[in-house]
């Protein structure tokens, strides 16, 4: 006898959906994991760029050392004291020309034959339709000697002519290590002049400091010549938007670099507000720490010390600012420490700048 329908039982599986809370929990977990992944990827990218930048600096250092073996000096066509603010020719570009060629040079004491050869180099380049940099005349602030450079950018890489003898190029940068000024126009606020720039993997120009003396304080001032001159750095250290990252280096107003100053001030880097043209105490302190060996440095005489090497190469690192004020040592309250009076070599490790030293 069949059962009535009301007594029949049908087994059905009930499908449970996700509640709103469960969905939100899952989404939160995904967001957290994505954030962790992005941080990890960013860290890996920065590490890779730092390694690539170090390789660039090592390559440049090898070229400088090979040059010194042949010529008993480290590269730089003219003395740093002749570079002035460095807007037309930075210290790094001064070295690149010496390593790669593409120039002729003479000074007030050069024989007529050297002057004639340099001017012929100019004429030949113009006749070939090559771009020749406008008259590059410089005066050495230390000696008063006038220098003239004839620069043909398209010939960089042919190798230098030194004391009448041609040499193969000492440095052959990769395309990614050079930033060219295709427009042949100056843009000083962006750190651009008419010559190529040696750049790190963040596309920020690289600084080159070369020792010029063996006695005196570490950093030169107007009154006292030092081991290293701050001349030739202003193109980069006063830029308002340097490199592809486009960050300002000058300090006023806001952050910027601890080794630069107000981009509106005249003179070389470190021009203090009084207009004397001297580096400020802050710049002297940090540059001296960067350039000296910690074992031979007396904090009670912060302007003096034993150089760590004959030259120093500096990349601004991931933040794109040299010795950034928004980087470095932290105070007890968790803010960046802007007090430089007690700065030490240990504090240098708190910055993301990549530094490499070379020479004896």
Short mmCIF file of N, CA and C in Angstrom, two decimals, residues 79-191:
data_model
loop_
_atom_site.label_atom_id
_atom_site.label_comp_id
_atom_site.label_asym_id
_atom_site.label_seq_id
_atom_site.Cartn_x
_atom_site.Cartn_y
_atom_site.Cartn_z
N UNK A 79 91.84 70.47 -13.72
CA UNK A 79 91.74 70.38 -12.25
C UNK A 79 90.33 70.71 -11.77
N UNK A 80 89.93 70.09 -10.65
CA UNK A 80 88.61 70.38 -10.08
C UNK A 80 88.45 71.86 -9.78
N UNK A 81 89.53 72.52 -9.43
CA UNK A 81 89.46 73.95 -9.10
C UNK A 81 89.14 74.80 -10.32
N UNK A 82 89.17 74.20 -11.51
CA UNK A 82 88.79 74.93 -12.72
C UNK A 82 87.34 74.67 -13.13
N UNK A 83 86.68 73.76 -12.43
CA UNK A 83 85.32 73.38 -12.82
C UNK A 83 84.25 74.36 -12.33
N UNK A 84 84.59 75.14 -11.31
CA UNK A 84 83.61 76.08 -10.77
C UNK A 84 82.37 75.36 -10.27
N UNK A 85 81.20 75.85 -10.64
CA UNK A 85 79.96 75.24 -10.17
C UNK A 85 79.66 73.91 -10.86
N UNK A 86 80.32 73.64 -11.97
CA UNK A 86 80.11 72.37 -12.64
C UNK A 86 78.88 72.31 -13.52
N UNK A 87 78.24 73.44 -13.76
CA UNK A 87 77.02 73.41 -14.56
C UNK A 87 77.31 73.00 -16.00
N UNK A 88 78.39 73.48 -16.56
CA UNK A 88 78.72 73.14 -17.94
C UNK A 88 79.53 71.85 -18.04
N UNK A 89 80.33 71.57 -17.01
CA UNK A 89 81.15 70.36 -16.99
C UNK A 89 81.26 69.89 -15.55
N UNK A 90 80.63 68.78 -15.24
CA UNK A 90 80.68 68.26 -13.87
C UNK A 90 81.97 67.50 -13.64
N UNK A 91 82.26 67.20 -12.39
CA UNK A 91 83.46 66.44 -12.06
C UNK A 91 83.43 65.06 -12.70
N UNK A 92 82.26 64.43 -12.71
CA UNK A 92 82.13 63.11 -13.33
C UNK A 92 82.37 63.18 -14.84
N UNK A 93 81.80 64.19 -15.49
CA UNK A 93 82.00 64.35 -16.93
C UNK A 93 83.45 64.67 -17.26
N UNK A 94 84.10 65.42 -16.40
CA UNK A 94 85.51 65.73 -16.55
C UNK A 94 86.34 64.44 -16.60
N UNK A 95 85.99 63.49 -15.75
CA UNK A 95 86.68 62.19 -15.74
C UNK A 95 86.30 61.36 -16.96
N UNK A 96 85.02 61.36 -17.33
CA UNK A 96 84.57 60.57 -18.47
C UNK A 96 85.29 60.98 -19.75
N UNK A 97 85.46 62.27 -19.97
CA UNK A 97 86.17 62.74 -21.15
C UNK A 97 87.59 62.20 -21.18
N UNK A 98 88.26 62.25 -20.04
CA UNK A 98 89.64 61.77 -19.96
C UNK A 98 89.72 60.28 -20.25
N UNK A 99 88.72 59.54 -19.83
CA UNK A 99 88.71 58.09 -20.02
C UNK A 99 88.28 57.68 -21.43
N UNK A 100 87.39 58.46 -22.04
CA UNK A 100 86.76 58.03 -23.28
C UNK A 100 87.16 58.83 -24.51
N UNK A 101 87.73 60.02 -24.32
CA UNK A 101 88.09 60.85 -25.45
C UNK A 101 86.92 61.72 -25.90
N UNK A 102 87.07 62.28 -27.12
CA UNK A 102 86.05 63.17 -27.64
C UNK A 102 86.34 64.62 -27.34
N UNK A 103 87.58 64.95 -27.05
CA UNK A 103 87.93 66.32 -26.68
C UNK A 103 89.38 66.61 -27.10
N UNK A 104 89.68 67.90 -27.13
CA UNK A 104 91.05 68.40 -27.15
C UNK A 104 91.10 69.53 -26.14
N UNK A 105 92.25 69.75 -25.53
CA UNK A 105 92.35 70.74 -24.46
C UNK A 105 93.67 71.50 -24.57
N UNK A 106 93.61 72.77 -24.22
CA UNK A 106 94.84 73.55 -24.09
C UNK A 106 94.62 74.62 -23.03
N UNK A 107 95.73 75.18 -22.51
CA UNK A 107 95.63 76.23 -21.51
C UNK A 107 96.49 77.42 -21.91
N UNK A 108 96.54 78.41 -21.04
CA UNK A 108 97.26 79.64 -21.36
C UNK A 108 98.74 79.41 -21.61
N UNK A 109 99.28 78.32 -21.08
CA UNK A 109 100.71 78.05 -21.24
C UNK A 109 101.02 77.03 -22.33
N UNK A 110 100.00 76.58 -23.04
CA UNK A 110 100.22 75.57 -24.07
C UNK A 110 100.96 76.15 -25.27
N UNK A 111 101.79 75.35 -25.92
CA UNK A 111 102.46 75.81 -27.14
C UNK A 111 101.46 76.04 -28.26
N UNK A 112 101.84 76.88 -29.21
CA UNK A 112 100.95 77.20 -30.32
C UNK A 112 100.54 75.96 -31.11
N UNK A 113 101.43 74.98 -31.16
CA UNK A 113 101.11 73.76 -31.91
C UNK A 113 99.93 73.02 -31.28
N UNK A 114 99.85 72.99 -29.95
CA UNK A 114 98.73 72.33 -29.27
C UNK A 114 97.42 73.08 -29.51
N UNK A 115 97.51 74.41 -29.48
CA UNK A 115 96.32 75.22 -29.72
C UNK A 115 95.81 75.02 -31.14
N UNK A 116 96.75 75.02 -32.10
CA UNK A 116 96.36 74.83 -33.50
C UNK A 116 95.74 73.45 -33.72
N UNK A 117 96.30 72.43 -33.06
CA UNK A 117 95.78 71.07 -33.22
C UNK A 117 94.37 70.96 -32.64
N UNK A 118 94.13 71.62 -31.52
CA UNK A 118 92.80 71.58 -30.91
C UNK A 118 91.77 72.29 -31.78
N UNK A 119 92.15 73.42 -32.34
CA UNK A 119 91.22 74.16 -33.19
C UNK A 119 90.98 73.43 -34.50
N UNK A 120 91.97 72.71 -34.99
CA UNK A 120 91.77 71.88 -36.18
C UNK A 120 90.79 70.75 -35.88
N UNK A 121 90.88 70.21 -34.68
CA UNK A 121 89.95 69.16 -34.24
C UNK A 121 88.52 69.70 -34.28
N UNK A 122 88.35 70.94 -33.87
CA UNK A 122 87.04 71.59 -33.91
C UNK A 122 86.57 71.74 -35.36
N UNK A 123 87.44 72.29 -36.20
CA UNK A 123 87.08 72.55 -37.59
C UNK A 123 86.75 71.26 -38.33
N UNK A 124 87.55 70.23 -38.11
CA UNK A 124 87.30 68.95 -38.78
C UNK A 124 85.94 68.38 -38.38
N UNK A 125 85.61 68.49 -37.10
CA UNK A 125 84.32 67.97 -36.64
C UNK A 125 83.17 68.75 -37.26
N UNK A 126 83.30 70.05 -37.32
CA UNK A 126 82.25 70.88 -37.92
C UNK A 126 82.09 70.57 -39.40
N UNK A 127 83.21 70.35 -40.10
CA UNK A 127 83.15 70.02 -41.52
C UNK A 127 82.49 68.66 -41.76
N UNK A 128 82.57 67.79 -40.77
CA UNK A 128 81.92 66.47 -40.87
C UNK A 128 80.45 66.53 -40.45
N UNK A 129 80.01 67.72 -40.06
CA UNK A 129 78.62 67.87 -39.65
C UNK A 129 78.36 67.42 -38.22
N UNK A 130 79.41 67.28 -37.43
CA UNK A 130 79.25 66.86 -36.03
C UNK A 130 78.92 68.06 -35.15
N UNK A 131 78.20 67.79 -34.08
CA UNK A 131 77.91 68.83 -33.10
C UNK A 131 79.14 69.06 -32.23
N UNK A 132 79.57 70.31 -32.13
CA UNK A 132 80.70 70.69 -31.28
C UNK A 132 80.18 71.56 -30.16
N UNK A 133 80.52 71.19 -28.93
CA UNK A 133 80.08 71.96 -27.78
C UNK A 133 80.59 73.39 -27.89
N UNK A 134 79.74 74.34 -27.55
CA UNK A 134 80.15 75.74 -27.61
C UNK A 134 81.40 76.01 -26.80
N UNK A 135 81.98 77.15 -26.97
CA UNK A 135 83.26 77.48 -26.35
C UNK A 135 83.28 77.13 -24.87
N UNK A 136 84.08 76.16 -24.50
CA UNK A 136 84.20 75.73 -23.11
C UNK A 136 85.50 76.32 -22.56
N UNK A 137 85.39 77.49 -21.96
CA UNK A 137 86.56 78.14 -21.36
C UNK A 137 86.38 78.17 -19.85
N UNK A 138 87.40 77.74 -19.14
CA UNK A 138 87.35 77.63 -17.69
C UNK A 138 88.58 78.29 -17.09
N UNK A 139 88.44 78.80 -15.88
CA UNK A 139 89.56 79.43 -15.18
C UNK A 139 89.80 78.71 -13.87
N UNK A 140 91.03 78.29 -13.65
CA UNK A 140 91.40 77.62 -12.41
C UNK A 140 91.43 78.64 -11.28
N UNK A 141 90.54 78.47 -10.31
CA UNK A 141 90.45 79.43 -9.20
C UNK A 141 91.70 79.41 -8.34
N UNK A 142 92.45 78.32 -8.35
CA UNK A 142 93.64 78.21 -7.51
C UNK A 142 94.86 78.88 -8.14
N UNK A 143 94.96 78.82 -9.47
CA UNK A 143 96.17 79.32 -10.15
C UNK A 143 95.89 80.48 -11.09
N UNK A 144 94.63 80.69 -11.45
CA UNK A 144 94.30 81.72 -12.43
C UNK A 144 94.52 81.29 -13.87
N UNK A 145 94.95 80.05 -14.07
CA UNK A 145 95.24 79.55 -15.41
C UNK A 145 93.94 79.32 -16.18
N UNK A 146 93.91 79.79 -17.42
CA UNK A 146 92.74 79.60 -18.26
C UNK A 146 92.85 78.32 -19.08
N UNK A 147 91.73 77.60 -19.18
CA UNK A 147 91.67 76.36 -19.94
C UNK A 147 90.60 76.46 -21.02
N UNK A 148 90.87 75.86 -22.16
CA UNK A 148 89.88 75.77 -23.24
C UNK A 148 89.73 74.32 -23.66
N UNK A 149 88.48 73.84 -23.68
CA UNK A 149 88.20 72.49 -24.13
C UNK A 149 87.38 72.54 -25.41
N UNK A 150 87.78 71.74 -26.38
CA UNK A 150 87.00 71.54 -27.60
C UNK A 150 86.39 70.15 -27.47
N UNK A 151 85.07 70.08 -27.30
CA UNK A 151 84.40 68.81 -27.01
C UNK A 151 83.44 68.45 -28.14
N UNK A 152 83.60 67.24 -28.64
CA UNK A 152 82.72 66.70 -29.68
C UNK A 152 82.04 65.46 -29.08
N UNK A 153 80.84 65.60 -28.54
CA UNK A 153 80.20 64.48 -27.82
C UNK A 153 80.10 63.19 -28.63
N UNK A 154 79.89 63.30 -29.94
CA UNK A 154 79.74 62.08 -30.75
C UNK A 154 81.05 61.32 -30.89
N UNK A 155 82.15 61.91 -30.47
CA UNK A 155 83.44 61.22 -30.53
C UNK A 155 83.87 60.65 -29.19
N UNK A 156 83.03 60.81 -28.18
CA UNK A 156 83.32 60.14 -26.92
C UNK A 156 83.25 58.63 -27.15
N UNK A 157 84.29 57.94 -26.76
CA UNK A 157 84.38 56.51 -27.03
C UNK A 157 85.46 56.16 -28.02
N UNK A 158 86.03 57.18 -28.69
CA UNK A 158 87.14 56.94 -29.62
C UNK A 158 88.46 56.78 -28.89
N UNK A 159 88.48 57.16 -27.62
CA UNK A 159 89.72 57.10 -26.85
C UNK A 159 90.38 58.46 -26.75
N UNK A 160 91.08 58.73 -25.65
CA UNK A 160 91.70 60.04 -25.45
C UNK A 160 93.02 60.20 -26.20
N UNK A 161 93.37 61.44 -26.45
CA UNK A 161 94.70 61.80 -26.96
C UNK A 161 95.42 62.51 -25.84
N UNK A 162 96.48 61.90 -25.30
CA UNK A 162 97.18 62.43 -24.14
C UNK A 162 98.65 62.61 -24.47
N UNK A 163 99.13 63.84 -24.33
CA UNK A 163 100.52 64.18 -24.68
C UNK A 163 100.85 63.75 -26.10
N UNK A 164 99.89 63.95 -27.00
CA UNK A 164 100.11 63.65 -28.40
C UNK A 164 99.98 62.20 -28.78
N UNK A 165 99.68 61.32 -27.83
CA UNK A 165 99.59 59.89 -28.10
C UNK A 165 98.15 59.42 -27.96
N UNK A 166 97.63 58.73 -28.98
CA UNK A 166 96.25 58.22 -28.88
C UNK A 166 96.19 56.95 -28.04
N UNK A 167 95.13 56.83 -27.26
CA UNK A 167 94.90 55.65 -26.42
C UNK A 167 93.52 55.09 -26.72
N UNK A 168 93.38 53.80 -26.53
CA UNK A 168 92.06 53.18 -26.61
C UNK A 168 91.22 53.66 -25.43
N UNK A 169 89.91 53.67 -25.58
CA UNK A 169 89.07 54.13 -24.45
C UNK A 169 89.26 53.24 -23.24
N UNK A 170 89.32 53.87 -22.08
CA UNK A 170 89.47 53.13 -20.83
C UNK A 170 88.12 52.68 -20.28
N UNK A 171 87.07 53.33 -20.71
CA UNK A 171 85.74 53.05 -20.16
C UNK A 171 84.75 52.94 -21.30
N UNK A 172 83.98 51.87 -21.31
CA UNK A 172 82.95 51.66 -22.33
C UNK A 172 81.63 51.35 -21.64
N UNK A 173 80.89 52.37 -21.27
CA UNK A 173 79.64 52.15 -20.52
C UNK A 173 78.57 51.48 -21.36
N UNK A 174 77.70 50.74 -20.70
CA UNK A 174 76.53 50.18 -21.36
C UNK A 174 75.55 51.32 -21.65
N UNK A 175 74.66 51.07 -22.59
CA UNK A 175 73.66 52.10 -22.92
C UNK A 175 72.85 52.50 -21.69
N UNK A 176 72.57 51.53 -20.82
CA UNK A 176 71.76 51.81 -19.63
C UNK A 176 72.51 52.64 -18.60
N UNK A 177 73.84 52.76 -18.74
CA UNK A 177 74.65 53.50 -17.78
C UNK A 177 74.90 54.94 -18.22
N UNK A 178 74.43 55.29 -19.40
CA UNK A 178 74.62 56.63 -19.94
C UNK A 178 73.27 57.27 -20.22
N UNK A 179 73.13 58.52 -19.86
CA UNK A 179 71.94 59.30 -20.20
C UNK A 179 72.38 60.41 -21.14
N UNK A 180 71.86 60.39 -22.36
CA UNK A 180 72.26 61.35 -23.37
C UNK A 180 71.29 62.53 -23.40
N UNK A 181 71.83 63.68 -23.71
CA UNK A 181 71.01 64.87 -23.89
C UNK A 181 70.74 65.02 -25.38
N UNK A 182 69.66 64.39 -25.83
CA UNK A 182 69.38 64.37 -27.26
C UNK A 182 69.01 65.75 -27.80
N UNK A 183 68.41 66.58 -26.96
CA UNK A 183 67.94 67.87 -27.43
C UNK A 183 69.01 68.92 -27.56
N UNK A 184 70.21 68.65 -27.04
CA UNK A 184 71.33 69.59 -27.09
C UNK A 184 70.93 70.95 -26.51
N UNK A 185 70.14 70.90 -25.43
CA UNK A 185 69.79 72.11 -24.70
C UNK A 185 70.04 71.87 -23.22
N UNK A 186 70.37 72.92 -22.50
CA UNK A 186 70.64 72.77 -21.08
C UNK A 186 69.35 72.80 -20.28
N UNK A 187 69.34 72.06 -19.20
CA UNK A 187 68.22 72.05 -18.26
C UNK A 187 68.83 71.85 -16.88
N UNK A 188 69.50 72.90 -16.38
CA UNK A 188 70.23 72.79 -15.12
C UNK A 188 69.36 72.34 -13.95
N UNK A 189 68.10 72.82 -13.83
CA UNK A 189 67.28 72.34 -12.71
C UNK A 189 67.06 70.83 -12.71
N UNK A 190 67.19 70.20 -13.90
CA UNK A 190 67.05 68.74 -13.98
C UNK A 190 68.42 68.05 -13.99
N UNK A 191 69.48 68.82 -13.75
CA UNK A 191 70.81 68.23 -13.74
C UNK A 191 71.32 67.87 -15.12
#
